[in-house]
Tab-separated table of C-alpha atoms in Angstrom:
chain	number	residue	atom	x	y	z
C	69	UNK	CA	66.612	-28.842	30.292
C	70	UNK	CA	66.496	-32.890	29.201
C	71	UNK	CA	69.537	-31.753	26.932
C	72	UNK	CA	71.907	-30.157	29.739
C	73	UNK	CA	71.208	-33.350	32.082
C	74	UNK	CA	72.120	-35.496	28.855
C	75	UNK	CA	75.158	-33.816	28.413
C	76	UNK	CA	76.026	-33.998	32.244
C	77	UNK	CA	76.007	-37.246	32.057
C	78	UNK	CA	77.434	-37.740	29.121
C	79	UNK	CA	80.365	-35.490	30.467
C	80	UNK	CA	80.510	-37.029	33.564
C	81	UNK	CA	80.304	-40.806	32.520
C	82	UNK	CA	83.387	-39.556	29.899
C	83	UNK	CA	85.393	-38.290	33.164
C	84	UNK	CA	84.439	-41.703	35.019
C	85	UNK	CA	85.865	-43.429	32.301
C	86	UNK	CA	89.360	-41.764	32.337
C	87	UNK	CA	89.394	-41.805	35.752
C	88	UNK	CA	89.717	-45.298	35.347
C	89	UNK	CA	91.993	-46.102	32.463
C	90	UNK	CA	94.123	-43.613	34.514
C	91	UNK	CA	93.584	-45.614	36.947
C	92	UNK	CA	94.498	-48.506	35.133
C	93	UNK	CA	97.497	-46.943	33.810
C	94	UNK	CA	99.060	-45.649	37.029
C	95	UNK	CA	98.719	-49.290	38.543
C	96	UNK	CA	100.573	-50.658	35.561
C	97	UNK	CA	103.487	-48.179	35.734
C	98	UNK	CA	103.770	-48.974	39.734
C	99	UNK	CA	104.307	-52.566	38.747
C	100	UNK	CA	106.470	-52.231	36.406
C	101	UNK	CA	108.938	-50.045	38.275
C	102	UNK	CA	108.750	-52.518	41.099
C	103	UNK	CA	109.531	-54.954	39.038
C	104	UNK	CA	112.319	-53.254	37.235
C	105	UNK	CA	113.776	-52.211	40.590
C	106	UNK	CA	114.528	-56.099	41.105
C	107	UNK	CA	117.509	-56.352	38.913
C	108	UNK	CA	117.973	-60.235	39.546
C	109	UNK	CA	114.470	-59.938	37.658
C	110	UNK	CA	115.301	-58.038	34.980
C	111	UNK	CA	118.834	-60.221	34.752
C	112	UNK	CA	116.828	-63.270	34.317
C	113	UNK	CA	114.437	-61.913	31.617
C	114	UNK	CA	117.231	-61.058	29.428
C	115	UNK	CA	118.813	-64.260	30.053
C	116	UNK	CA	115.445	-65.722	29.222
C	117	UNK	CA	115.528	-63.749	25.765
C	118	UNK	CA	119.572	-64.946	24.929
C	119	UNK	CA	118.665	-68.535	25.281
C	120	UNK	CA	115.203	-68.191	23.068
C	121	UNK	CA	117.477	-66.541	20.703
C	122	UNK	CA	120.167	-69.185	20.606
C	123	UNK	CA	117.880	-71.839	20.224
C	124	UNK	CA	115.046	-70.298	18.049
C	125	UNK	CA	117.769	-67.825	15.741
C	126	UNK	CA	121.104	-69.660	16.221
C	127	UNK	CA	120.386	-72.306	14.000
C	128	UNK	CA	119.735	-69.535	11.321
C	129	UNK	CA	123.131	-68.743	11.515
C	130	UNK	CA	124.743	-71.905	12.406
C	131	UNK	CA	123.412	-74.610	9.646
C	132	UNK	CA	123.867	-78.180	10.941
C	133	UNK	CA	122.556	-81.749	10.001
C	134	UNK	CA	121.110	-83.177	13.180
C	135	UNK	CA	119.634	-86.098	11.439
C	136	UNK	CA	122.656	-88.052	9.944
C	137	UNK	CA	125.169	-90.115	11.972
C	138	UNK	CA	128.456	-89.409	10.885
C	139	UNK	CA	131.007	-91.865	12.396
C	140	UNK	CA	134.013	-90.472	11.196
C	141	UNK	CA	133.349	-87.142	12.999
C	142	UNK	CA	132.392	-88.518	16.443
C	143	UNK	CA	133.803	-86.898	19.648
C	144	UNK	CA	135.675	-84.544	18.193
C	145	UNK	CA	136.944	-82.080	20.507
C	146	UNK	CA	136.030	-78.275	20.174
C	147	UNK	CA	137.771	-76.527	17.170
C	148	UNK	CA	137.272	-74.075	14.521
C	149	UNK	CA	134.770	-76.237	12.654
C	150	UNK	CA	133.250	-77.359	15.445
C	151	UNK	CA	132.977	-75.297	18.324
C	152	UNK	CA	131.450	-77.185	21.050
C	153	UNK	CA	132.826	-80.237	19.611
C	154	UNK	CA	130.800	-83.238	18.534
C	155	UNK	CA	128.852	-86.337	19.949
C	156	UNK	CA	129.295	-89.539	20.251
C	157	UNK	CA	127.024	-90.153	16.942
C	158	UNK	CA	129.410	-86.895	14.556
C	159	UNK	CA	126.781	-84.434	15.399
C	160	UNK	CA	127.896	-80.810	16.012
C	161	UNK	CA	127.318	-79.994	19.638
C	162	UNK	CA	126.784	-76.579	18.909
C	163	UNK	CA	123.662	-77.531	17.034
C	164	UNK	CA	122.672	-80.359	18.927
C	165	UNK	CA	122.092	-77.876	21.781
C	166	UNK	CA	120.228	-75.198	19.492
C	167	UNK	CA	117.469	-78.274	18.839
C	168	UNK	CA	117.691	-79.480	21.714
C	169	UNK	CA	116.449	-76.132	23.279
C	170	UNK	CA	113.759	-75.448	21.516
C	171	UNK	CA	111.321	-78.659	22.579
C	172	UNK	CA	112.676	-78.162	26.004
C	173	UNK	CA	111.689	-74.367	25.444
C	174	UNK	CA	108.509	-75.554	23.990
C	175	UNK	CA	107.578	-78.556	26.921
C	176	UNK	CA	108.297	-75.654	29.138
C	177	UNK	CA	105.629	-73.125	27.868
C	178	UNK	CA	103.007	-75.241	26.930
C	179	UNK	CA	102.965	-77.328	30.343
C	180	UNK	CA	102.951	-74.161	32.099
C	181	UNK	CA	100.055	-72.353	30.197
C	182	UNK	CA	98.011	-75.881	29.965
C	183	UNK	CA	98.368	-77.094	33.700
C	184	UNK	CA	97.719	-73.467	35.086
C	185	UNK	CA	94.972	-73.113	32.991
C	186	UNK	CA	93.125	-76.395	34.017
C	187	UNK	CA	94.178	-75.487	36.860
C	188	UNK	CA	92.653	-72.366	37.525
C	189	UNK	CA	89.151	-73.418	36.009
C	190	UNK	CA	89.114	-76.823	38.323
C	191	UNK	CA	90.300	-75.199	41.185
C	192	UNK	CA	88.135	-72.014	41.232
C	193	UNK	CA	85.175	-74.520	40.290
C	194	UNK	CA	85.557	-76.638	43.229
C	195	UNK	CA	85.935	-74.005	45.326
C	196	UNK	CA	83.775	-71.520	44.586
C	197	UNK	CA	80.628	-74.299	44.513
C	198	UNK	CA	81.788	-76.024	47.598
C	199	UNK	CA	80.079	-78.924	49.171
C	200	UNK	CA	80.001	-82.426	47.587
C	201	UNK	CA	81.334	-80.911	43.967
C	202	UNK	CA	84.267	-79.749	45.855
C	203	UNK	CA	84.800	-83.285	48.205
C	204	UNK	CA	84.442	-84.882	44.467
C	205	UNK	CA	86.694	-82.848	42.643
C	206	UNK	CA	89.578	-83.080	44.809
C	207	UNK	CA	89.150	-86.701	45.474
C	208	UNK	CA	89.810	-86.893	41.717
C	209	UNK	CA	92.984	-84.850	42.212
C	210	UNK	CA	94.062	-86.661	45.349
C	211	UNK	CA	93.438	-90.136	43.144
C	212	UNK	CA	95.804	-89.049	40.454
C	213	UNK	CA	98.283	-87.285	42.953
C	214	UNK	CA	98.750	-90.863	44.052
C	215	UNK	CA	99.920	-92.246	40.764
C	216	UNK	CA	103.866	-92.247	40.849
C	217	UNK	CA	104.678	-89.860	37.577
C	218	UNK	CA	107.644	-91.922	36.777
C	219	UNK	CA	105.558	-94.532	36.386
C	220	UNK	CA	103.176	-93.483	34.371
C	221	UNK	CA	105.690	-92.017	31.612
C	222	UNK	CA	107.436	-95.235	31.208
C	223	UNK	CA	103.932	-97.255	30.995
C	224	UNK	CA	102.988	-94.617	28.134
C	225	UNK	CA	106.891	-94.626	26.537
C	226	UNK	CA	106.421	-98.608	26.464
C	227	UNK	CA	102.799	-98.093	24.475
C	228	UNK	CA	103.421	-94.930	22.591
C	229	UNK	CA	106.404	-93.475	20.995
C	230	UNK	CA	107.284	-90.577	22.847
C	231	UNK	CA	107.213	-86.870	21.192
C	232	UNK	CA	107.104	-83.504	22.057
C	233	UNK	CA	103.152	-83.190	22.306
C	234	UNK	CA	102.616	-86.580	24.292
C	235	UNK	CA	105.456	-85.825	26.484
C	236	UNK	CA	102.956	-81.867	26.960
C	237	UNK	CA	100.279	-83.991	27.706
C	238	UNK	CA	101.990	-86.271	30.410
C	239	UNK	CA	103.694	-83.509	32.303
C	240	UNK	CA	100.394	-81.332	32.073
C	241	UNK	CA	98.427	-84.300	33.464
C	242	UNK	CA	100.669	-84.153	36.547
C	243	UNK	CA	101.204	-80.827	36.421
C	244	UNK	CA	97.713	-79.279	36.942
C	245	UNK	CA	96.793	-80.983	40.093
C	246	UNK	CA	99.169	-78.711	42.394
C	247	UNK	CA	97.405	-75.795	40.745
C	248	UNK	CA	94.138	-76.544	41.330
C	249	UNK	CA	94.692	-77.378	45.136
C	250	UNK	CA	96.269	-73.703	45.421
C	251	UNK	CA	93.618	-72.047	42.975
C	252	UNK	CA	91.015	-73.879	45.329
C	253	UNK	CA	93.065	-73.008	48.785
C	254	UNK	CA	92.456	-69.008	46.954
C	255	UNK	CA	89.013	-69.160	46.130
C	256	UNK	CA	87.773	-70.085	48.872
C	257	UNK	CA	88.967	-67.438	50.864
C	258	UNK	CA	88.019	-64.684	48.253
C	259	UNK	CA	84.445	-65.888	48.168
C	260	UNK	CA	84.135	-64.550	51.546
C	261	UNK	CA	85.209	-61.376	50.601
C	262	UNK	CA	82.433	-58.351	51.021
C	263	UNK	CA	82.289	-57.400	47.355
C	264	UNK	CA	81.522	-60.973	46.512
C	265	UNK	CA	78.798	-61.462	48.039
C	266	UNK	CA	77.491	-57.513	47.504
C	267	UNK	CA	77.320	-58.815	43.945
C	268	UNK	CA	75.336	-62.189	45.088
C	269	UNK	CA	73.082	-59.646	46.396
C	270	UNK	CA	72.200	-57.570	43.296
C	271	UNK	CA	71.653	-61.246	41.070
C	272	UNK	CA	74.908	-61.587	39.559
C	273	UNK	CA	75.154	-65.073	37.891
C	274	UNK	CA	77.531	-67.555	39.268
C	275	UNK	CA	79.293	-67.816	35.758
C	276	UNK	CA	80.085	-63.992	36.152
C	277	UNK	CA	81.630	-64.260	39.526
C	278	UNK	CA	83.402	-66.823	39.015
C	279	UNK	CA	84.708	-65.184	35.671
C	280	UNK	CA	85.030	-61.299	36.825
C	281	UNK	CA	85.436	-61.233	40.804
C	282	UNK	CA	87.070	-64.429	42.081
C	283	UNK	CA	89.584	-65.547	38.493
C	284	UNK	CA	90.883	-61.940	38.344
C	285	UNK	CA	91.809	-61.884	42.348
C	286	UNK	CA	93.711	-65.324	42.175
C	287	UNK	CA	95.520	-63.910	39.069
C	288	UNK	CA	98.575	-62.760	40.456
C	289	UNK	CA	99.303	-65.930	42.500
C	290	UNK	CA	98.138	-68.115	39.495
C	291	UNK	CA	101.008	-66.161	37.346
C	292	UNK	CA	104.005	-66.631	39.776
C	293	UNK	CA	102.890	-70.341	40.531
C	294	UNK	CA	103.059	-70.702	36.117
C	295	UNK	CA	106.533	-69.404	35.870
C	296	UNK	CA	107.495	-72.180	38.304
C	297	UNK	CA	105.494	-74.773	36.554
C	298	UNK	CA	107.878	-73.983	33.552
C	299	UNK	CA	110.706	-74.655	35.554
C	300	UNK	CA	109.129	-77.811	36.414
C	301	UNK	CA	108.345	-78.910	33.584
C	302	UNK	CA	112.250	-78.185	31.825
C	303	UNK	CA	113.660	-80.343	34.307
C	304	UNK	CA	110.909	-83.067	34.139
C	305	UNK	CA	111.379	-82.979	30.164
C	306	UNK	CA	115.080	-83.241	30.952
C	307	UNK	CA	115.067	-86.047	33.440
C	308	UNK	CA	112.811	-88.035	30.854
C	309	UNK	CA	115.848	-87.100	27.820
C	310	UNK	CA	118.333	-88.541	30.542
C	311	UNK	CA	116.324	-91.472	30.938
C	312	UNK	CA	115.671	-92.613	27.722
C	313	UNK	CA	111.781	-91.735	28.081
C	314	UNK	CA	111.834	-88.530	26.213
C	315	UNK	CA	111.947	-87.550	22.317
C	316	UNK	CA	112.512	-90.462	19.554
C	317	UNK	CA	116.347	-89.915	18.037
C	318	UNK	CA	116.815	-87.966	15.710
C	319	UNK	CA	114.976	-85.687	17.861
C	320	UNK	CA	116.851	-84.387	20.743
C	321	UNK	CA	116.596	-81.969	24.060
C	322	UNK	CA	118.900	-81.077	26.774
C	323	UNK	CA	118.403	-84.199	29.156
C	324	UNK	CA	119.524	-86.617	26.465
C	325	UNK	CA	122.146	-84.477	25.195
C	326	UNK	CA	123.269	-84.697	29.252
C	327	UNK	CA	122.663	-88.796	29.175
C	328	UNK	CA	125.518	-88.837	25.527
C	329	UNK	CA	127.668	-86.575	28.012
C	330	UNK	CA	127.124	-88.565	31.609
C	331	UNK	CA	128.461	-91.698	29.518
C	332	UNK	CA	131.465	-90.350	28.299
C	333	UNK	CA	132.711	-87.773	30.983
C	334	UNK	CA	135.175	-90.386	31.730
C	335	UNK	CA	137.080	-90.406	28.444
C	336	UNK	CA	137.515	-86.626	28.393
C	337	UNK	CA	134.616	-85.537	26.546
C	338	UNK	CA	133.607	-82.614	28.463
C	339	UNK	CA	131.830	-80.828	25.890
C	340	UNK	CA	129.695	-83.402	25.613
C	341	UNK	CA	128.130	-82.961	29.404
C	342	UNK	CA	128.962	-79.385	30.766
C	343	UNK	CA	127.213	-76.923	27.982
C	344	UNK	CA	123.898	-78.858	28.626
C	345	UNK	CA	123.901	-79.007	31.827
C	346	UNK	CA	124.654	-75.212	32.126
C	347	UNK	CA	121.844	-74.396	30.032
C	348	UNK	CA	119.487	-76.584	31.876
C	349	UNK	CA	120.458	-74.350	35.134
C	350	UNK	CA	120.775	-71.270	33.640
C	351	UNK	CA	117.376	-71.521	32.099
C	352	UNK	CA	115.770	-73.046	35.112
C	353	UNK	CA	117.200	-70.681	37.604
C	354	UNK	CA	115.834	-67.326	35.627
C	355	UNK	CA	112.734	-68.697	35.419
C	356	UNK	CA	112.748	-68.996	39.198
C	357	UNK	CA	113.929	-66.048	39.924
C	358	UNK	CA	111.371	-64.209	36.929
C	359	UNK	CA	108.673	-66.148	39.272
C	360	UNK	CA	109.940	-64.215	42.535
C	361	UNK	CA	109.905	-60.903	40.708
C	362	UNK	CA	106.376	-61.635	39.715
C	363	UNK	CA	105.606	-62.363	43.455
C	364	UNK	CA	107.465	-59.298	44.489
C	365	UNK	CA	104.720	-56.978	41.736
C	366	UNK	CA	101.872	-59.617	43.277
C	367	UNK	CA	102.756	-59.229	47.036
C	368	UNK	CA	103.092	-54.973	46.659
C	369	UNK	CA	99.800	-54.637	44.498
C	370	UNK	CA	98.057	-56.696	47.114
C	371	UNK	CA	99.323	-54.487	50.031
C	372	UNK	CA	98.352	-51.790	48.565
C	373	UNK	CA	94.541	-52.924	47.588
């Protein structure tokens, strides 16, 4: 008799289990085919792809020296040798850009995943504890809010010669503090939710609900609100390039490669401005539009829980 009711269970915890990762399954296919029914989406993630591509595999393919300054070759126009032309210091253009996109790439990713990460922990923190933790924790953000960014990049340019992981940390100081104000805004509302505090009732430690009930339910807006922190963060990276506060020469990304072309628009040199600046929109607007697909998978999962 003990061994049937074993096996029941046994059987019937198996079926519980499917049920489940069918579950799990079927939700995943419905949000995928939402988002794959937003072709703008699905435009920008390919776009996405072609410009990791051309900066992470085209210089594979098209070998350049972007270290040397060669003064006989400077602002050449476009040509069989060079396609894009060269700068104003006999670099290839072509190449220039390829470099150039990969620590804007890089800035991009990293200040997204770092700030919304910070983000989410201080936020949901602050918000799930309440009280005089949360009055203290977004005093802290409302002090550094009040620092002027521009400010504090040049102060840290004048001290520190800028590179690609300082210039991560600086825009994922600023960065975070948006986050955690929405991540906070989100948390407090789901802590009032009915399965929350069914779990307070049965014990479950505040580490767990923070980590498996309230995290997982301010997911979805945490995602959409990353992909726009990496648009953020490209054009921050590229407004520092333009300005002089970005990357130490020889290093290069697409603001200062704008800054060359800004300089010299008005002898001609066209190359020297337009491909940058195209790939600075280009990349910024599919991330954009990658974020509103995300919301659009978010918003339908969220009417339909």
């Amino acid at each position: 008799m003990k061994v049937s009711e074993q096996a029941e269970r046994r059987t019937a915890s198996k079926d519980k289990e499917g049920a489940n990762v069918n579950v799990r399954q079927s939700s995943s296919a419905s949000a995928l085919q939402v988002f794959m029914a937003n072709k703008l989406a699905v435009g920008a993630v390919l776009a996405l792809l072609v410009v990791a591509m051309f900066s992470f595999l085209g210089p594979l393919l098209h070998h350049t020296n972007q270290t040397a300054t060669n003064l006989t070759m400077e602002n050449l126009p476009p040509g069989p040798q060079h396609i894009l032309g060269t700068s104003p210091t006999g670099k290839d253009e072509l190449g220039r850009l390829m470099v150039g996109g990969q620590s804007t790439l890089e800035v991009g990713l990293a200040v997204g995943l770092l700030s919304t990460g910070f983000g989410l922990i201080w936020g949901t923190i602050a918000g799930y504890v309440g009280g005089a933790v949360d009055a203290l924790m977004m005093r802290v953000v409302d002090a550094a809010l009040s620092i002027p960014f521009l400010f504090f990049a040049v102060l840290l340019a004048a001290v520190i010669t800028p590179s690609v992981p300082l210039i991560i940390f600086v825009i994922s100081a600023v960065s975070w503090l948006s986050t955690a104000r929405l991540v906070r805004g989100e948390t407090l509302k789901v802590r009032t939710y009915d399965f929350v505090a069914a779990s307070k009732g049965f014990g479950t430690s505040n580490r767990s609900l923070i980590t498996r009930h309230i995290a997982p339910n301010v997911l979805g807006t945490l995602i959409v609100n990353g992909t726009l922190k990496v648009a953020d963060a490209i054009l921050i990276f590229a407004s520092l390039g333009y300005l002089g506060l970005g990357v130490a020469p020889p290093a290069t990304n697409w603001g200062a490669t704008l800054a060359a072309g800004v300089n010299n628009i008005f002898n001609g040199y066209w190359w020297q401005l337009w491909p940058a600046a195209i790939m600075i929109i280009v990349t910024v607007l599919s991330v954009n539009v990658l974020g509103d697909g995300l919301r659009d998978v978010v918003e339908r999962r969220l009417a339909r829980s």
